[in-house]
CSV table of C-alpha atoms and ligand atoms in Angstrom, one decimal:
chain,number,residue,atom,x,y,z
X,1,UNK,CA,222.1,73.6,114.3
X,2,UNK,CA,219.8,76.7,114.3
X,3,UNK,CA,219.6,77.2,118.3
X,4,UNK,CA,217.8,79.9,120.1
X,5,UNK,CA,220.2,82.6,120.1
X,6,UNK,CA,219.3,85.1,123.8
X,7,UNK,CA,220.9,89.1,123.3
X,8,UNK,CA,221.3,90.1,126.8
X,9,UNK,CA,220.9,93.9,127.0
X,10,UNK,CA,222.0,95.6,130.1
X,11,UNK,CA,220.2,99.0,130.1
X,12,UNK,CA,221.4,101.8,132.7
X,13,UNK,CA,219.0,105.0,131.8
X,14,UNK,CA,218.7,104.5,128.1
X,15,UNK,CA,215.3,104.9,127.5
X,16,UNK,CA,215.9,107.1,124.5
X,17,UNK,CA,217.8,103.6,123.1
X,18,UNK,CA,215.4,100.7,123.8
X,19,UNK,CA,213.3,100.9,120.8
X,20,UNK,CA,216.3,101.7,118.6
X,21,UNK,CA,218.1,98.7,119.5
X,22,UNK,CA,215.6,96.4,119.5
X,23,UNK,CA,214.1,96.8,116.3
X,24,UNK,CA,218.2,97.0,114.4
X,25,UNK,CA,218.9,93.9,116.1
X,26,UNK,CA,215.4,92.3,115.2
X,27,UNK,CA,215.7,93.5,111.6
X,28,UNK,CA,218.9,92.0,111.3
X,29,UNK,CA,218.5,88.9,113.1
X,30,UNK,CA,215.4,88.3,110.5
X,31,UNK,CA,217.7,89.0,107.8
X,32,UNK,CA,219.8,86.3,108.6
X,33,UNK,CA,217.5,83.8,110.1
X,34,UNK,CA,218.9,83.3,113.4
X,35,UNK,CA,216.0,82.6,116.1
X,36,UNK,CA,216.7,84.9,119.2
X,37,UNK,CA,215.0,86.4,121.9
X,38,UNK,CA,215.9,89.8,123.1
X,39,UNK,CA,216.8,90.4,127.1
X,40,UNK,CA,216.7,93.6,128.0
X,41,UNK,CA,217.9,94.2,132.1
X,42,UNK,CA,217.2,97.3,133.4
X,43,UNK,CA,219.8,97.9,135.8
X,44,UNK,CA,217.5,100.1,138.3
X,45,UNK,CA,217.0,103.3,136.1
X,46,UNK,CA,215.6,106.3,137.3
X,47,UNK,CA,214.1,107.3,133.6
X,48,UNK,CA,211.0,105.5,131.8
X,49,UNK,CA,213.8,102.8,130.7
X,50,UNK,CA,211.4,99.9,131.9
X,51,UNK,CA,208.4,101.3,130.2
X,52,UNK,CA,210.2,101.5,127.0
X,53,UNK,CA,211.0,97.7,127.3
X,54,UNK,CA,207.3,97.2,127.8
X,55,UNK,CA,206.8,99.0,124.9
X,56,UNK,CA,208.9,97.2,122.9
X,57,UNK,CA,207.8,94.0,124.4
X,58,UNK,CA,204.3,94.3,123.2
X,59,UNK,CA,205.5,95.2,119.8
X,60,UNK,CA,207.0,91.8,119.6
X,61,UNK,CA,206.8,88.9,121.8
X,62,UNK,CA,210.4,88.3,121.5
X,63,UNK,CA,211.5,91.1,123.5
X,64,UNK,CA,211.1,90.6,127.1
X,65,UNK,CA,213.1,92.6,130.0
X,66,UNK,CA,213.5,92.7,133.7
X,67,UNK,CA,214.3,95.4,136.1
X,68,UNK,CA,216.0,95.6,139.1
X,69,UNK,CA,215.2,97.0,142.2
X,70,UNK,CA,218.2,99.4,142.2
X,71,UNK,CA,221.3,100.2,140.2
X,72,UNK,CA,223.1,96.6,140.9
X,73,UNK,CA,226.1,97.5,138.3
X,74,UNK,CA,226.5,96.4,134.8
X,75,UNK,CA,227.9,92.5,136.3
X,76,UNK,CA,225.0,92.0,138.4
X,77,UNK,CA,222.9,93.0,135.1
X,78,UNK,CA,224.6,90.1,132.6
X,79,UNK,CA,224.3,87.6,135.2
X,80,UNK,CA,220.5,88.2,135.7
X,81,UNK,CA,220.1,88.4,132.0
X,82,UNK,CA,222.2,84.8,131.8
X,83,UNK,CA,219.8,83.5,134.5
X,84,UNK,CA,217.0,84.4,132.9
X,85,UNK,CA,217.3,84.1,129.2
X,86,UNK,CA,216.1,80.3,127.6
X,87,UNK,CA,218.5,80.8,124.5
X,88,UNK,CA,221.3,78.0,123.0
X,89,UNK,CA,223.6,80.9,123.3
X,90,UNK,CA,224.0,84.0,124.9
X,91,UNK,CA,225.4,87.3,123.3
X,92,UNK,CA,225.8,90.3,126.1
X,93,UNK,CA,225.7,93.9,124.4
X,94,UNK,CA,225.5,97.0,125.0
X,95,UNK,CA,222.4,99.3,124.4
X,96,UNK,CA,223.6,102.2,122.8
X,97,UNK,CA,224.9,100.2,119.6
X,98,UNK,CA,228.5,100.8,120.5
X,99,UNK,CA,228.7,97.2,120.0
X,100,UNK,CA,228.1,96.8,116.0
X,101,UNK,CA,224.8,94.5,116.1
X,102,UNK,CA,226.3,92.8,112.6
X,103,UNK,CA,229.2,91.0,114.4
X,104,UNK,CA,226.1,88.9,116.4
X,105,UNK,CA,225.6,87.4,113.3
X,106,UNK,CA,229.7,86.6,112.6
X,107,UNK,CA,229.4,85.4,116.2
X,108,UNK,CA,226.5,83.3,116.1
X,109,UNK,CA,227.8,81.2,112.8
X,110,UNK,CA,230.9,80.6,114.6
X,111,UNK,CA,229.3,79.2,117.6
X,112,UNK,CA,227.2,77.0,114.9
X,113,UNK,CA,230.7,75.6,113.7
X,114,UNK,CA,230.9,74.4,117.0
X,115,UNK,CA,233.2,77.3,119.5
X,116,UNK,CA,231.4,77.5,122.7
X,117,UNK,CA,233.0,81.2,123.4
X,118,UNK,CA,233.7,83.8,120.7
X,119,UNK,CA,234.8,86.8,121.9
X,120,UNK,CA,234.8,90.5,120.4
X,121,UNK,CA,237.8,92.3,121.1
X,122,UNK,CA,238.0,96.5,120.0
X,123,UNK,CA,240.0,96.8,117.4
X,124,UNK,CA,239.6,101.0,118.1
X,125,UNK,CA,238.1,102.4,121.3
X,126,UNK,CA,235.8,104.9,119.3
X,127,UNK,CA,235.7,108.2,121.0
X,128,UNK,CA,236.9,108.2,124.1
X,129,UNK,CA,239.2,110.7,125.9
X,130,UNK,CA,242.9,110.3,126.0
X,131,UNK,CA,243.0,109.9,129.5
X,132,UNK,CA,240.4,107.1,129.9
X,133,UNK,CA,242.5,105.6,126.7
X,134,UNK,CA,245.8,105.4,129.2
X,135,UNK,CA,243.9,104.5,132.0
X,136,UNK,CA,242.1,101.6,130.2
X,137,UNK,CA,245.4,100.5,128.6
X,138,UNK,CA,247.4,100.8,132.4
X,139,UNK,CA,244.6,98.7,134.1
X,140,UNK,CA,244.8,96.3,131.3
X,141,UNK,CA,248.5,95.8,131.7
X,142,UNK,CA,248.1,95.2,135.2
X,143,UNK,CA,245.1,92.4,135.1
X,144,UNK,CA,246.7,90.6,132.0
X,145,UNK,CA,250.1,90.2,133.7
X,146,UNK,CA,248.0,89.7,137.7
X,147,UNK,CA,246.0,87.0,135.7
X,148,UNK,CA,247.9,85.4,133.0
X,149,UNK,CA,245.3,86.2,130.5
X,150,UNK,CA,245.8,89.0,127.7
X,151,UNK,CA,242.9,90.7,128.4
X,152,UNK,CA,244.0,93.7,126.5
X,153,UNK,CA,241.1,95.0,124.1
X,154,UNK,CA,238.7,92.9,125.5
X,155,UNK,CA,235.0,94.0,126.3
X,156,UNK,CA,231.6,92.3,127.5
X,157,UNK,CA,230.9,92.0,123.7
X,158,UNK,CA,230.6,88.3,123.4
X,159,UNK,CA,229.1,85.5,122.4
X,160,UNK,CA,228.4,82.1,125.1
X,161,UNK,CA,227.7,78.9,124.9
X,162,UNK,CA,224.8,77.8,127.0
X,163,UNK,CA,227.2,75.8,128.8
X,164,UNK,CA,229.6,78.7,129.0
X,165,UNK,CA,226.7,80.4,131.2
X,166,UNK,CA,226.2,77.9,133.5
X,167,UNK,CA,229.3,77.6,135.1
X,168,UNK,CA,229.8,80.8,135.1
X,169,UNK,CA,226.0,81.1,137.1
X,170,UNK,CA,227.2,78.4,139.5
X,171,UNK,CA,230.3,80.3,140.6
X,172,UNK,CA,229.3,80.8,143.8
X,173,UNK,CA,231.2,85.0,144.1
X,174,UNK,CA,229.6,87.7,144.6
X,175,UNK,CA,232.4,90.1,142.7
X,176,UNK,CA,232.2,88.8,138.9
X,177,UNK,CA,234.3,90.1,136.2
X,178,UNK,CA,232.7,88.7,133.2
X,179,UNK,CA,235.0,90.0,130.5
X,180,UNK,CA,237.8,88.0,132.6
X,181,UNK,CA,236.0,85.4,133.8
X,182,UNK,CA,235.4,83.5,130.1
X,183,UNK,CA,238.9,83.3,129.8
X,184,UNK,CA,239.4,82.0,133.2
X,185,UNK,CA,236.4,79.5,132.3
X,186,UNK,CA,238.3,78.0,128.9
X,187,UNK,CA,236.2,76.2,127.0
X,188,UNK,CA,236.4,76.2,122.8
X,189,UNK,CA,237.3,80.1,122.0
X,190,UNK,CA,237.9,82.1,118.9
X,191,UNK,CA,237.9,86.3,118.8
X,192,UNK,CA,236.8,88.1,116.5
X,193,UNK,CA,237.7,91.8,116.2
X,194,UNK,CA,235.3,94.9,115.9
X,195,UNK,CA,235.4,98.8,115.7
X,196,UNK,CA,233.7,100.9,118.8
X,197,UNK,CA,231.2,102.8,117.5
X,198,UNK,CA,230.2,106.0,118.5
X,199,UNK,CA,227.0,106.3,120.7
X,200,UNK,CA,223.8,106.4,119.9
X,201,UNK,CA,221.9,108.6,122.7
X,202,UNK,CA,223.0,110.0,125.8
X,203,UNK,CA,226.4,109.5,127.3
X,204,UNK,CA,228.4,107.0,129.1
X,205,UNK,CA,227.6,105.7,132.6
X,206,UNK,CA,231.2,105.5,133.7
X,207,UNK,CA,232.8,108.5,135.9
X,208,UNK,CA,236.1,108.4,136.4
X,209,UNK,CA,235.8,108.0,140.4
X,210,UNK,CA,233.7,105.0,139.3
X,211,UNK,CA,235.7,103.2,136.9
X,212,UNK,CA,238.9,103.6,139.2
X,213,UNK,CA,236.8,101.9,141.9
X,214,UNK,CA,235.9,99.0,138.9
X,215,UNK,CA,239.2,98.8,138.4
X,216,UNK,CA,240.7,98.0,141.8
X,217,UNK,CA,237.5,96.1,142.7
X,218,UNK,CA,238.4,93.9,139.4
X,219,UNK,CA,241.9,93.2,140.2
X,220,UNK,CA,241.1,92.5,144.1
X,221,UNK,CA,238.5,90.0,143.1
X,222,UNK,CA,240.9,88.1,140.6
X,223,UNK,CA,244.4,88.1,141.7
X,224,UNK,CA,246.1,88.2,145.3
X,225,UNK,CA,249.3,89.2,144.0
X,226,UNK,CA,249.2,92.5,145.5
X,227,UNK,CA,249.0,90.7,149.2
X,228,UNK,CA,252.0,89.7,148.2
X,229,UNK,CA,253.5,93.0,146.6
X,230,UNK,CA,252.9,94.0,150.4
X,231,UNK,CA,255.9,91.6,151.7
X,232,UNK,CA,258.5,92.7,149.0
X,233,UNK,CA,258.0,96.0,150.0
X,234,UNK,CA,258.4,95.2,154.1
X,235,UNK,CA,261.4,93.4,152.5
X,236,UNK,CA,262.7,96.4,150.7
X,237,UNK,CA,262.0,98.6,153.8
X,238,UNK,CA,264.3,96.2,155.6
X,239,UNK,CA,267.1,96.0,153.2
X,240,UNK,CA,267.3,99.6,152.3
X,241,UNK,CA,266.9,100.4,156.5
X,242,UNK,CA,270.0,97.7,157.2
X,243,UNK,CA,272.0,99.7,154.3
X,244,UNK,CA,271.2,102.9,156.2
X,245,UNK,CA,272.3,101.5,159.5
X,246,UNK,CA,275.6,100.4,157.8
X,247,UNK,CA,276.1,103.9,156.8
X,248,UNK,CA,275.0,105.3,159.9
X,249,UNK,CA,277.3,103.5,162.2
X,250,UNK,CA,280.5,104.2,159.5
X,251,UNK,CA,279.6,108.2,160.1
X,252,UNK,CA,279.6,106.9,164.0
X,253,UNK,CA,282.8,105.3,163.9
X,254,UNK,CA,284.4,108.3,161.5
X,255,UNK,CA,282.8,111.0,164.1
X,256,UNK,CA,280.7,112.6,161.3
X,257,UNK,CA,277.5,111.6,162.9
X,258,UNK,CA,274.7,114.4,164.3
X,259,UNK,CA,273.4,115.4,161.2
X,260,UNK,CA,271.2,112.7,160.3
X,261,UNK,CA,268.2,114.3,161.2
X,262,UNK,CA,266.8,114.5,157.5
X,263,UNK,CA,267.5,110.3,157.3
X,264,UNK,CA,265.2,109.8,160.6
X,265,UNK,CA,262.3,112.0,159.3
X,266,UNK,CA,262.8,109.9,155.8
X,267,UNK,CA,263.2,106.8,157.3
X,268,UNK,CA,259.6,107.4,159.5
X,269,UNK,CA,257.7,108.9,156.1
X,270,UNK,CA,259.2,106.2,154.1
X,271,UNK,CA,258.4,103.1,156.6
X,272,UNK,CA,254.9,104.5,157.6
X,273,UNK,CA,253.8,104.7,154.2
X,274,UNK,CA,254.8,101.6,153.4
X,275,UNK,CA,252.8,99.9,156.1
X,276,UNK,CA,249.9,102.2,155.7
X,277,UNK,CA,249.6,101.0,152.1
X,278,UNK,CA,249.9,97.2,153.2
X,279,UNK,CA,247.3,97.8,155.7
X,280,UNK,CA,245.4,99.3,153.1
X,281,UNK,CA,245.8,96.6,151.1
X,282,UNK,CA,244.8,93.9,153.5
X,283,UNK,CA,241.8,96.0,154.4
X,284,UNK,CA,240.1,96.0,150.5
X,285,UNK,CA,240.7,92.3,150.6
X,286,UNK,CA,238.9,91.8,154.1
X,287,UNK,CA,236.2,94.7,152.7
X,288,UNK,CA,235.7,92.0,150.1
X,289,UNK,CA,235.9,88.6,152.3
X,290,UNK,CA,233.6,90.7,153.8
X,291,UNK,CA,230.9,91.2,151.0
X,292,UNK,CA,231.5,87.5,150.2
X,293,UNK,CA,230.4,85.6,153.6
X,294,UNK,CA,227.6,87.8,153.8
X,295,UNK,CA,225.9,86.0,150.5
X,296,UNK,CA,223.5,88.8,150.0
X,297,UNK,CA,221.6,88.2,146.4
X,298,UNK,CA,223.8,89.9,143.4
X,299,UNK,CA,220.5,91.7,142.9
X,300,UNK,CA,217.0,91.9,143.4
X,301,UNK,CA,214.5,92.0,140.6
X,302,UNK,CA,211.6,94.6,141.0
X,303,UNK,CA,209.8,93.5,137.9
X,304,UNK,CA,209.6,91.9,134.5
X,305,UNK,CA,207.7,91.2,130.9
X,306,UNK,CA,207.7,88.4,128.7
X,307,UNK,CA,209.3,85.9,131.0
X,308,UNK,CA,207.5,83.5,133.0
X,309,UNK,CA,208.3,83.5,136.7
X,310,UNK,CA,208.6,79.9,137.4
X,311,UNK,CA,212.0,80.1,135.1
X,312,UNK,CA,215.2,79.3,137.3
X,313,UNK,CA,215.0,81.1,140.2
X,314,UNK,CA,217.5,79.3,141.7
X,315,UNK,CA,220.4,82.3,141.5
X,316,UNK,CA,219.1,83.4,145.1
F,401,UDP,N1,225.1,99.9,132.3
F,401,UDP,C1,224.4,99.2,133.3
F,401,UDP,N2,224.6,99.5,134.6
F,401,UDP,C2,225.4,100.5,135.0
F,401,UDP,C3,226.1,101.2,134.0
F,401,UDP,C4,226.0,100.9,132.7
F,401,UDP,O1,223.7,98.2,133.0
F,401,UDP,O2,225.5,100.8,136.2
F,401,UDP,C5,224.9,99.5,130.9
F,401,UDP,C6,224.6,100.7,130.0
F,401,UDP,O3,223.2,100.9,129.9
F,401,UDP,C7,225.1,100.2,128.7
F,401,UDP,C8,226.3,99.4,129.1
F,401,UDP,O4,226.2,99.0,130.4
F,401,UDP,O5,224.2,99.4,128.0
F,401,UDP,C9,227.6,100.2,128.8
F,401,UDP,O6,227.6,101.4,129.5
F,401,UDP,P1,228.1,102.7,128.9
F,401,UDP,O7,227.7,102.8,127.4
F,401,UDP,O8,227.7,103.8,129.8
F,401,UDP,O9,229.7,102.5,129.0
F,401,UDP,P2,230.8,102.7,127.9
F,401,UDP,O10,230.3,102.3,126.6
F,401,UDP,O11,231.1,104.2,128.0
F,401,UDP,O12,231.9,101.9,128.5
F,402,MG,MG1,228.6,102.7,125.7
C-alpha cells in the first residue's frame, strides 16, 4: 500500500532552515517514491519563519504550514500538525535535520509491512554538553521506572499510523508527552535506531531552566508516584522521630539529658522540609488539575497555507 505519507515539522525560529529541509526531504521522498505532504507548524516565531513556509509552499504544492498565535511549545505544535495533516501516516521531525531525513524512508517501508508505530531511538546524542547528557539520562531513569516504559533514548522522531494519531488527538489532556505517550498507546511497534546529527542553522531552543521545567511538567503529567513518595517520607519522619524519642527519654532516665538542643533545631529543619516539599508537591499537581479543568485550546492558530480550513476543526 503506497499511502499518503504527512512529515510534521515543528518550526520554533528556524527560518534560516525551512527551505533546506523541505527541499532534502522532497528530493528524497521522490527518490524513493513515497507520496507525502510536508507540514510545517510554526510554533509562534518571532523571525520570518512563516514567510519562509510560504515560500516554500508556493514552490511546491505539497508543502503547506500553519502558524500559531504564540510560542504554544513543541507538544502543542505535533498535535496541531497531527490535526491537520490528511496523510496515511504521520512522521514528526525536527527542522534542523538533526533527525536524519533517510530513516523516513526505513520508517515508512516498515509501516507498509504493516507496524502502526515505528519509533527512532538515538543511538548517540550528537553534540550536546555533558551536563544536559546526565540530565537527560537522570530524567530518563526517573520516567522509565515512574512509567513502566523504557523510554531511555527515545525522541519525537517517529513514524504513526493514522490510527496511532487519532487516539492520541482524542485524549482529552491538555499536558501531552508525545514521545511517552506512543508507548502508553500500544499498538503494532518496532524501533529503529539512528545517530543525532549535528545542527544545521542556529541553535537549540532548549535552556536549561526550560527543559528542567519540561522535565517535571512531564513526569507530573504521567505518573502520581511522587504523591505518594510524599507519605513514605511523613512515614520516615515518624519512624526516625519515634527512634529519637527512644533515645531521648534513655538520656532522661540516665540524667544525661540538656544537651539536646542541636536534635530540636534538626528535628524542626528536618520535619519542615519534609512537609514543605509535600506541599510542594501537592501544589504542581493541583497547578496542573488546575490547567486541565480550565480546557483552554492547546493552541490557537494565527494563520495557514496549503490547507483548506474546512479540515477537522474539531481539536477546539
Ligand atoms: N520547537 C518548537 N517549539 C519550541 C521549541 C522548539 O516547535 O518551543 C521545535 C524546533 O523548531 C525544532 C524542534 O522543536 O524543530 C527541536 O528543537 P531544538 O532543535 O531547539 O531542540 P534540540 O534538538 O536541541 O532538542
Ligand atoms: Mg535540534
Amino acid at each position: 500500500m503506497n499511502g499518503l505519507l504527512t512529515i510534521v515539522i515543528p518550526s520554533f525560529n528556524e527560518e534560516g532552515n525551512i527551505r533546506n529541509t523541505a527541499k532534502v526531504v522532497l528530493e528524497l521522498m521522490d527518490s524513493r517514491r513515497i507520496p507525502c505532504e510536508l507540514l510545517f507548524v510554526s510554533d509562534g516565531s518571532r523571525d520570518q519563519t512563516f514567510a519562509a513556509i510560504e515560500k516554500a509552499a508556493e514552490e511546491d504544492p505539497r508543502v503547506k504550514g500553519i502558524e500559531f498565535s504564540r510560542n504554544f511549545g513543541k507538544e502543542a505544535a505535533i498535535l496541531a500538525g497531527l490535526a491537520r495533516g490528511s496523510g496515511d501516516c504521520f512522521v514528526v521531525m525536527d527542522c534542523d535535520l538533526q533527525h536524519p531525513p533517510e530513516k523516513i524512508a526505513e520508517m515508512y517501508q516498515l509501516w507498509q509491512q504493516g507496524y502502526e508505530i515505528v519509533e527512532g531511538l538515538k543511538k548517540s546524542r550528537g553534540k550536546e554538553s555533558a551536563l544536559h547528557k546526565k540530565f537527560a539520562g537522570f530524567f530518563y531513569g526517573i520516567l522509565s521506572s515512574l512509567t513502566g516504559f523504557d523510554l531511555q533514548n527515545t525522541s519525537d522522531f517517529k513514524l504513526i499510523d493514522k490510527k496511532v494519531a487519532d487516539v492520541l488527538l482524542q485524549m482529552p489532556e491538555r499536558r501531552t508527552f508525545f514521545r511517552a505517550l506512543t508507548f502508553w498507546a500500544g499498538f503494532k511497534s518496532c524501533s529503529i535506531y539512528y545517530d543525532v546529527a549535528d545542527r544545521m542553522i542556529g541553535e537549540s531552543k532548549w535552556s536549561l531552566r526550560k527543559l528542567i521545567k519540561y522535565a517535571l511538567s512531564n513526569i507530573i503529567s504521567f505518573s502520581s508516584i511522587p504523591l505518594g513518595i510524599v507519605s513514605y517520607l511523613g512515614a520516615g519522619a515518624i519512624i526516625a522521630g519515634f527512634l529519637l524519642g527512644i533515645q531521648t527519654l534513655w538520656r532522661w532516665i540516665a540524667g544525661t539529658a540538656v544537651e539536646g538542643f542541636t536534635t530540636v533545631i534538626l528535628l524542626l529543619l528536618l520535619i519542615g522540609g519534609c512537609i514543605l516539599l509535600g506541599m510542594g508537591l501537592i501544589g504542581l499537581y493541583l497547578a496542573a488539575i488546575y490547567d486541565e479543568v480550565k480546557r483552554r485550546p492547546r493552541y490557537i492558530v494565527r494563520l495557514s497555507c496549503n490547507l483548506e480550513e474546512s479540515k477537522k476543526e474539531k481539536e477546539e
